[in-house]
PDB file of C-alpha atoms and ligand atoms in Angstrom:
ATOM      1  CA  UNK A   1      25.798   0.469  98.524  1.00  0.00           C
ATOM      2  CA  UNK A   2      25.493  -2.886 100.662  1.00  0.00           C
ATOM      3  CA  UNK A   3      24.655  -6.040  99.034  1.00  0.00           C
ATOM      4  CA  UNK A   4      21.608  -7.350 100.682  1.00  0.00           C
ATOM      5  CA  UNK A   5      20.848 -11.030 100.308  1.00  0.00           C
ATOM      6  CA  UNK A   6      17.229 -12.134 101.405  1.00  0.00           C
ATOM      7  CA  UNK A   7      16.931 -16.101 102.602  1.00  0.00           C
ATOM      8  CA  UNK A   8      13.272 -17.293 102.253  1.00  0.00           C
ATOM      9  CA  UNK A   9      11.418 -20.379 102.608  1.00  0.00           C
ATOM     10  CA  UNK A  10       7.619 -19.665 101.852  1.00  0.00           C
ATOM     11  CA  UNK A  11       4.992 -16.968 101.033  1.00  0.00           C
ATOM     12  CA  UNK A  12       7.483 -13.987 101.339  1.00  0.00           C
ATOM     13  CA  UNK A  13       5.208 -11.294 102.748  1.00  0.00           C
ATOM     14  CA  UNK A  14       8.281 -10.036 104.475  1.00  0.00           C
ATOM     15  CA  UNK A  15      10.522 -10.059 101.201  1.00  0.00           C
ATOM     16  CA  UNK A  16       7.745  -8.110  99.655  1.00  0.00           C
ATOM     17  CA  UNK A  17       7.944  -5.453 102.541  1.00  0.00           C
ATOM     18  CA  UNK A  18      11.468  -5.036 101.693  1.00  0.00           C
ATOM     19  CA  UNK A  19      11.073  -4.662  98.210  1.00  0.00           C
ATOM     20  CA  UNK A  20       8.477  -2.303  98.624  1.00  0.00           C
ATOM     21  CA  UNK A  21      10.574  -0.395 101.244  1.00  0.00           C
ATOM     22  CA  UNK A  22      13.650  -0.099  98.835  1.00  0.00           C
ATOM     23  CA  UNK A  23      11.355   1.291  95.903  1.00  0.00           C
ATOM     24  CA  UNK A  24      10.145   3.766  97.992  1.00  0.00           C
ATOM     25  CA  UNK A  25      13.688   4.747  98.841  1.00  0.00           C
ATOM     26  CA  UNK A  26      13.174   3.603 102.651  1.00  0.00           C
ATOM     27  CA  UNK A  27      16.237   1.483 102.619  1.00  0.00           C
ATOM     28  CA  UNK A  28      19.196   3.732 102.652  1.00  0.00           C
ATOM     29  CA  UNK A  29      22.409   2.664 101.829  1.00  0.00           C
ATOM     30  CA  UNK A  30      21.626  -0.930 100.589  1.00  0.00           C
ATOM     31  CA  UNK A  31      19.913  -2.826  97.768  1.00  0.00           C
ATOM     32  CA  UNK A  32      18.626  -6.278  97.493  1.00  0.00           C
ATOM     33  CA  UNK A  33      20.986  -7.898  95.087  1.00  0.00           C
ATOM     34  CA  UNK A  34      19.540 -11.609  95.307  1.00  0.00           C
ATOM     35  CA  UNK A  35      16.972 -13.722  96.947  1.00  0.00           C
ATOM     36  CA  UNK A  36      17.957 -17.461  98.238  1.00  0.00           C
ATOM     37  CA  UNK A  37      15.199 -19.902  98.981  1.00  0.00           C
ATOM     38  CA  UNK A  38      15.277 -23.154 100.768  1.00  0.00           C
ATOM     39  CA  UNK A  39      12.263 -24.379  99.009  1.00  0.00           C
ATOM     40  CA  UNK A  40      11.890 -24.423  95.061  1.00  0.00           C
ATOM     41  CA  UNK A  41       8.230 -23.825  95.545  1.00  0.00           C
ATOM     42  CA  UNK A  42       8.260 -20.820  97.652  1.00  0.00           C
ATOM     43  CA  UNK A  43       5.990 -18.043  96.310  1.00  0.00           C
ATOM     44  CA  UNK A  44       8.678 -15.797  97.473  1.00  0.00           C
ATOM     45  CA  UNK A  45      10.644 -16.567  94.321  1.00  0.00           C
ATOM     46  CA  UNK A  46       7.859 -15.084  92.409  1.00  0.00           C
ATOM     47  CA  UNK A  47       7.899 -12.014  94.374  1.00  0.00           C
ATOM     48  CA  UNK A  48      11.481 -11.754  93.540  1.00  0.00           C
ATOM     49  CA  UNK A  49      10.878 -12.361  89.750  1.00  0.00           C
ATOM     50  CA  UNK A  50       8.217  -9.939  89.499  1.00  0.00           C
ATOM     51  CA  UNK A  51      10.530  -7.150  90.804  1.00  0.00           C
ATOM     52  CA  UNK A  52      13.492  -8.165  88.750  1.00  0.00           C
ATOM     53  CA  UNK A  53      15.736  -9.393  91.704  1.00  0.00           C
ATOM     54  CA  UNK A  54      17.861 -12.423  90.815  1.00  0.00           C
ATOM     55  CA  UNK A  55      17.053 -15.649  92.733  1.00  0.00           C
ATOM     56  CA  UNK A  56      18.584 -18.805  93.584  1.00  0.00           C
ATOM     57  CA  UNK A  57      17.401 -22.101  95.249  1.00  0.00           C
ATOM     58  CA  UNK A  58      19.360 -24.127  97.940  1.00  0.00           C
ATOM     59  CA  UNK A  59      16.974 -26.703  98.490  1.00  0.00           C
ATOM     60  CA  UNK A  60      16.956 -28.026 102.118  1.00  0.00           C
ATOM     61  CA  UNK A  61      15.642 -31.548 100.941  1.00  0.00           C
ATOM     62  CA  UNK A  62      18.775 -31.964  98.972  1.00  0.00           C
ATOM     63  CA  UNK A  63      20.773 -32.184 101.804  1.00  0.00           C
ATOM     64  CA  UNK A  64      21.073 -34.820 104.564  1.00  0.00           C
ATOM     65  CA  UNK A  65      21.915 -32.467 107.374  1.00  0.00           C
ATOM     66  CA  UNK A  66      22.296 -28.915 108.624  1.00  0.00           C
ATOM     67  CA  UNK A  67      25.883 -28.779 108.435  1.00  0.00           C
ATOM     68  CA  UNK A  68      26.172 -29.734 104.799  1.00  0.00           C
ATOM     69  CA  UNK A  69      23.164 -27.363 103.739  1.00  0.00           C
ATOM     70  CA  UNK A  70      24.890 -24.446 105.692  1.00  0.00           C
ATOM     71  CA  UNK A  71      27.930 -24.851 103.770  1.00  0.00           C
ATOM     72  CA  UNK A  72      25.958 -24.664 100.414  1.00  0.00           C
ATOM     73  CA  UNK A  73      24.347 -21.530 101.637  1.00  0.00           C
ATOM     74  CA  UNK A  74      27.647 -20.016 102.705  1.00  0.00           C
ATOM     75  CA  UNK A  75      29.068 -20.715  99.261  1.00  0.00           C
ATOM     76  CA  UNK A  76      26.278 -18.627  97.822  1.00  0.00           C
ATOM     77  CA  UNK A  77      26.372 -15.823 100.093  1.00  0.00           C
ATOM     78  CA  UNK A  78      30.201 -15.398  99.337  1.00  0.00           C
ATOM     79  CA  UNK A  79      29.614 -15.656  95.635  1.00  0.00           C
ATOM     80  CA  UNK A  80      26.965 -13.048  95.971  1.00  0.00           C
ATOM     81  CA  UNK A  81      29.481 -10.830  98.105  1.00  0.00           C
ATOM     82  CA  UNK A  82      26.624 -10.422 100.818  1.00  0.00           C
ATOM     83  CA  UNK A  83      27.257  -7.523 103.124  1.00  0.00           C
ATOM     84  CA  UNK A  84      23.994  -8.100 104.811  1.00  0.00           C
ATOM     85  CA  UNK A  85      22.003 -11.316 105.096  1.00  0.00           C
ATOM     86  CA  UNK A  86      18.333 -11.112 105.991  1.00  0.00           C
ATOM     87  CA  UNK A  87      16.354 -14.008 107.286  1.00  0.00           C
ATOM     88  CA  UNK A  88      12.609 -13.330 106.085  1.00  0.00           C
ATOM     89  CA  UNK A  89      10.669 -16.367 106.889  1.00  0.00           C
ATOM     90  CA  UNK A  90      13.645 -18.731 106.400  1.00  0.00           C
ATOM     91  CA  UNK A  91      12.712 -21.789 108.296  1.00  0.00           C
ATOM     92  CA  UNK A  92      15.855 -23.650 108.523  1.00  0.00           C
ATOM     93  CA  UNK A  93      18.579 -23.103 111.418  1.00  0.00           C
ATOM     94  CA  UNK A  94      21.997 -22.304 109.656  1.00  0.00           C
ATOM     95  CA  UNK A  95      24.957 -23.880 111.256  1.00  0.00           C
ATOM     96  CA  UNK A  96      27.761 -21.851 112.840  1.00  0.00           C
ATOM     97  CA  UNK A  97      30.066 -22.152 109.657  1.00  0.00           C
ATOM     98  CA  UNK A  98      27.614 -19.474 108.434  1.00  0.00           C
ATOM     99  CA  UNK A  99      26.681 -17.608 111.693  1.00  0.00           C
ATOM    100  CA  UNK A 100      30.537 -17.117 112.338  1.00  0.00           C
ATOM    101  CA  UNK A 101      31.416 -16.036 108.924  1.00  0.00           C
ATOM    102  CA  UNK A 102      28.823 -13.504 109.020  1.00  0.00           C
ATOM    103  CA  UNK A 103      28.607 -12.393 112.803  1.00  0.00           C
ATOM    104  CA  UNK A 104      26.560  -9.338 113.326  1.00  0.00           C
ATOM    105  CA  UNK A 105      25.539  -9.431 109.529  1.00  0.00           C
ATOM    106  CA  UNK A 106      22.639 -11.676 109.662  1.00  0.00           C
ATOM    107  CA  UNK A 107      19.212 -10.251 110.637  1.00  0.00           C
ATOM    108  CA  UNK A 108      16.008 -12.509 111.364  1.00  0.00           C
ATOM    109  CA  UNK A 109      12.566 -11.477 111.682  1.00  0.00           C
ATOM    110  CA  UNK A 110      11.131 -13.783 114.831  1.00  0.00           C
ATOM    111  CA  UNK A 111       7.068 -13.203 115.238  1.00  0.00           C
ATOM    112  CA  UNK A 112       7.081 -13.150 119.283  1.00  0.00           C
ATOM    113  CA  UNK A 113       8.845 -11.079 121.969  1.00  0.00           C
ATOM    114  CA  UNK A 114      11.891 -12.908 122.529  1.00  0.00           C
ATOM    115  CA  UNK A 115      12.685 -14.199 124.673  1.00  0.00           C
ATOM    116  CA  UNK A 116       9.089 -15.734 124.858  1.00  0.00           C
ATOM    117  CA  UNK A 117       8.239 -18.340 122.376  1.00  0.00           C
ATOM    118  CA  UNK A 118      11.319 -18.652 120.527  1.00  0.00           C
ATOM    119  CA  UNK A 119      14.228 -21.296 119.889  1.00  0.00           C
ATOM    120  CA  UNK A 120      14.278 -24.566 118.165  1.00  0.00           C
ATOM    121  CA  UNK A 121      10.719 -25.724 117.206  1.00  0.00           C
ATOM    122  CA  UNK A 122       8.979 -22.137 117.374  1.00  0.00           C
ATOM    123  CA  UNK A 123       8.237 -21.159 113.891  1.00  0.00           C
ATOM    124  CA  UNK A 124       5.525 -19.713 111.841  1.00  0.00           C
ATOM    125  CA  UNK A 125       1.985 -20.183 113.255  1.00  0.00           C
ATOM    126  CA  UNK A 126       3.380 -22.548 116.200  1.00  0.00           C
ATOM    127  CA  UNK A 127       4.900 -19.358 117.618  1.00  0.00           C
ATOM    128  CA  UNK A 128       1.127 -17.757 117.705  1.00  0.00           C
ATOM    129  CA  UNK A 129      -0.376 -20.858 118.924  1.00  0.00           C
ATOM    130  CA  UNK A 130       1.999 -20.946 121.874  1.00  0.00           C
ATOM    131  CA  UNK A 131       1.427 -17.784 122.685  1.00  0.00           C
ATOM    132  CA  UNK A 132      -2.543 -18.139 122.615  1.00  0.00           C
ATOM    133  CA  UNK A 133      -2.244 -21.328 124.543  1.00  0.00           C
ATOM    134  CA  UNK A 134      -0.080 -19.580 127.300  1.00  0.00           C
ATOM    135  CA  UNK A 135      -2.676 -16.879 127.466  1.00  0.00           C
ATOM    136  CA  UNK A 136      -0.508 -13.683 126.999  1.00  0.00           C
ATOM    137  CA  UNK A 137      -2.121 -10.370 126.761  1.00  0.00           C
ATOM    138  CA  UNK A 138       0.617  -8.902 124.329  1.00  0.00           C
ATOM    139  CA  UNK A 139       2.831 -10.472 121.548  1.00  0.00           C
ATOM    140  CA  UNK A 140       4.864  -9.054 118.886  1.00  0.00           C
ATOM    141  CA  UNK A 141       7.779  -9.368 116.795  1.00  0.00           C
ATOM    142  CA  UNK A 142      11.603  -9.294 116.963  1.00  0.00           C
ATOM    143  CA  UNK A 143      14.501  -8.217 114.852  1.00  0.00           C
ATOM    144  CA  UNK A 144      17.695  -9.665 116.026  1.00  0.00           C
ATOM    145  CA  UNK A 145      21.201 -10.524 114.756  1.00  0.00           C
ATOM    146  CA  UNK A 146      21.913 -14.220 114.269  1.00  0.00           C
ATOM    147  CA  UNK A 147      24.298 -16.020 116.357  1.00  0.00           C
ATOM    148  CA  UNK A 148      24.838 -19.765 117.201  1.00  0.00           C
ATOM    149  CA  UNK A 149      21.951 -20.199 119.331  1.00  0.00           C
ATOM    150  CA  UNK A 150      18.341 -20.003 117.650  1.00  0.00           C
ATOM    151  CA  UNK A 151      16.680 -17.013 118.225  1.00  0.00           C
ATOM    152  CA  UNK A 152      19.262 -15.569 120.779  1.00  0.00           C
ATOM    153  CA  UNK A 153      21.463 -13.017 119.093  1.00  0.00           C
ATOM    154  CA  UNK A 154      21.295  -9.393 119.944  1.00  0.00           C
ATOM    155  CA  UNK A 155      17.839  -7.762 119.571  1.00  0.00           C
ATOM    156  CA  UNK A 156      17.921  -4.842 117.446  1.00  0.00           C
ATOM    157  CA  UNK A 157      14.034  -3.813 117.415  1.00  0.00           C
ATOM    158  CA  UNK A 158      10.810  -5.206 118.959  1.00  0.00           C
ATOM    159  CA  UNK A 159       7.152  -4.192 118.515  1.00  0.00           C
ATOM    160  CA  UNK A 160       4.035  -5.082 120.275  1.00  0.00           C
ATOM    161  CA  UNK A 161       0.401  -5.707 119.488  1.00  0.00           C
ATOM    162  CA  UNK A 162      -2.347  -6.564 121.908  1.00  0.00           C
ATOM    163  CA  UNK A 163      -3.805 -10.293 122.049  1.00  0.00           C
ATOM    164  CA  UNK A 164      -7.597 -10.176 121.853  1.00  0.00           C
ATOM    165  CA  UNK A 165      -9.836 -12.828 123.418  1.00  0.00           C
ATOM    166  CA  UNK A 166     -11.044 -14.289 119.872  1.00  0.00           C
ATOM    167  CA  UNK A 167      -7.641 -14.537 118.156  1.00  0.00           C
ATOM    168  CA  UNK A 168      -6.749 -17.600 116.314  1.00  0.00           C
ATOM    169  CA  UNK A 169      -2.988 -18.154 115.152  1.00  0.00           C
ATOM    170  CA  UNK A 170      -3.910 -17.081 112.190  1.00  0.00           C
ATOM    171  CA  UNK A 171      -5.533 -13.702 113.370  1.00  0.00           C
ATOM    172  CA  UNK A 172      -2.650 -12.935 115.631  1.00  0.00           C
ATOM    173  CA  UNK A 173      -0.048 -13.637 112.764  1.00  0.00           C
ATOM    174  CA  UNK A 174      -1.613 -11.357 110.396  1.00  0.00           C
ATOM    175  CA  UNK A 175      -1.796  -8.683 113.059  1.00  0.00           C
ATOM    176  CA  UNK A 176       1.613  -8.747 114.022  1.00  0.00           C
ATOM    177  CA  UNK A 177       3.017  -9.075 110.313  1.00  0.00           C
ATOM    178  CA  UNK A 178       1.121  -5.963 109.531  1.00  0.00           C
ATOM    179  CA  UNK A 179       1.730  -3.947 112.391  1.00  0.00           C
ATOM    180  CA  UNK A 180       5.203  -4.836 113.314  1.00  0.00           C
ATOM    181  CA  UNK A 181       7.435  -7.123 110.910  1.00  0.00           C
ATOM    182  CA  UNK A 182       6.500  -5.573 107.771  1.00  0.00           C
ATOM    183  CA  UNK A 183       7.560  -1.990 109.249  1.00  0.00           C
ATOM    184  CA  UNK A 184      10.496  -2.969 111.770  1.00  0.00           C
ATOM    185  CA  UNK A 185      12.307  -5.456 109.251  1.00  0.00           C
ATOM    186  CA  UNK A 186      12.921  -2.777 106.762  1.00  0.00           C
ATOM    187  CA  UNK A 187      13.796   0.005 109.392  1.00  0.00           C
ATOM    188  CA  UNK A 188      16.318  -2.243 110.792  1.00  0.00           C
ATOM    189  CA  UNK A 189      17.935  -3.309 107.299  1.00  0.00           C
ATOM    190  CA  UNK A 190      17.863   0.662 106.544  1.00  0.00           C
ATOM    191  CA  UNK A 191      19.675   1.339 109.979  1.00  0.00           C
ATOM    192  CA  UNK A 192      22.057  -1.662 109.267  1.00  0.00           C
ATOM    193  CA  UNK A 193      22.966  -0.448 105.609  1.00  0.00           C
ATOM    194  CA  UNK A 194      23.946   3.103 107.026  1.00  0.00           C
ATOM    195  CA  UNK A 195      26.022   1.749 109.927  1.00  0.00           C
ATOM    196  CA  UNK A 196      23.650   3.030 112.785  1.00  0.00           C
ATOM    197  CA  UNK A 197      23.476  -0.019 114.749  1.00  0.00           C
ATOM    198  CA  UNK A 198      26.388  -0.546 117.163  1.00  0.00           C
ATOM    199  CA  UNK A 199      27.268  -3.501 119.312  1.00  0.00           C
ATOM    200  CA  UNK A 200      28.708  -3.168 122.955  1.00  0.00           C
ATOM    201  CA  UNK A 201      28.996  -6.014 124.887  1.00  0.00           C
ATOM    202  CA  UNK A 202      27.111  -8.309 122.670  1.00  0.00           C
ATOM    203  CA  UNK A 203      24.079  -6.096 122.856  1.00  0.00           C
ATOM    204  CA  UNK A 204      22.898  -3.948 119.618  1.00  0.00           C
ATOM    205  CA  UNK A 205      22.052  -0.003 120.007  1.00  0.00           C
ATOM    206  CA  UNK A 206      20.445   1.831 117.436  1.00  0.00           C
ATOM    207  CA  UNK A 207      21.862   5.365 116.812  1.00  0.00           C
ATOM    208  CA  UNK A 208      19.255   7.259 114.933  1.00  0.00           C
TER     209      UNK A 208
HETATM  210  C1  GAR B   1       6.828 -14.775 109.396  1.00  0.00           C
HETATM  211  O1  GAR B   1       5.919 -14.330 110.477  1.00  0.00           O
HETATM  212  C2  GAR B   1       8.122 -14.640 110.177  1.00  0.00           C
HETATM  213  O2  GAR B   1       8.272 -13.926 111.315  1.00  0.00           O
HETATM  214  C3  GAR B   1       8.110 -16.018 110.518  1.00  0.00           C
HETATM  215  O3  GAR B   1       7.444 -16.983 109.626  1.00  0.00           O
HETATM  216  C4  GAR B   1       6.747 -16.016 108.852  1.00  0.00           C
HETATM  217  C5  GAR B   1       7.236 -15.980 107.343  1.00  0.00           C
HETATM  218  O4  GAR B   1       5.934 -15.000 106.612  1.00  0.00           O
HETATM  219  N1  GAR B   1       9.417 -16.398 110.835  1.00  0.00           N
HETATM  220  C6  GAR B   1       9.784 -17.514 111.724  1.00  0.00           C
HETATM  221  O5  GAR B   1       8.887 -18.131 112.278  1.00  0.00           O
HETATM  222  C7  GAR B   1      11.388 -17.735 111.959  1.00  0.00           C
HETATM  223  N2  GAR B   1      11.346 -18.675 113.093  1.00  0.00           N
HETATM  224  P1  GAR B   1       6.384 -14.935 105.221  1.00  0.00           P
HETATM  225  O6  GAR B   1       7.073 -15.841 104.267  1.00  0.00           O
HETATM  226  O7  GAR B   1       5.380 -14.070 104.507  1.00  0.00           O
HETATM  227  O8  GAR B   1       7.567 -13.707 105.344  1.00  0.00           O
END
């Protein structure tokens, strides 16, 4: 069984999707052993507690820069013996001390079709606002490995939704979460835990 450590910062609906998938037996070969939050007030911490999952807070505000923060996160990941790290609405970019130590072992969910609307500054509702401002007709979410460049690691899965004329960032976010994120994130985690994701020349391929 692989130890899955989930990093969160906010509401934690993606964490909930992972918890529900694990309870339903949809995550084969792994179990969520710890939740780490960058924010002591994140509702995601209550979701972990409600399911009896141990949690830890590594508060971003207590560190002056991303490098010292990332070292603190790395220490906790090592203590928790993480086999897989899942960034589920984790709003801090991790330094290469983490991404190199856990190369191809960190999975992120990004709420757009990478390489559109991604990179530094694109997170949460800002992503959906940018997509609507541009006028795209489809958007979606991307599950990818995390490397040294923001939102640039190998893509594992992507899913698409239509953008409707009267969409607000909130409405589009909800449609993408319900139809793509909450389904594809648990799926990618389960594939990883069963060693069904292969890396060839820096690209990820799923062997189902
Ligand atoms: C999700 O839509 C996730 O894709 C996005 O933030 C939301 C968190 O929701 N993540 C990013 O923008 C990361 N760049 P949640 O806390 O309810 O899972």
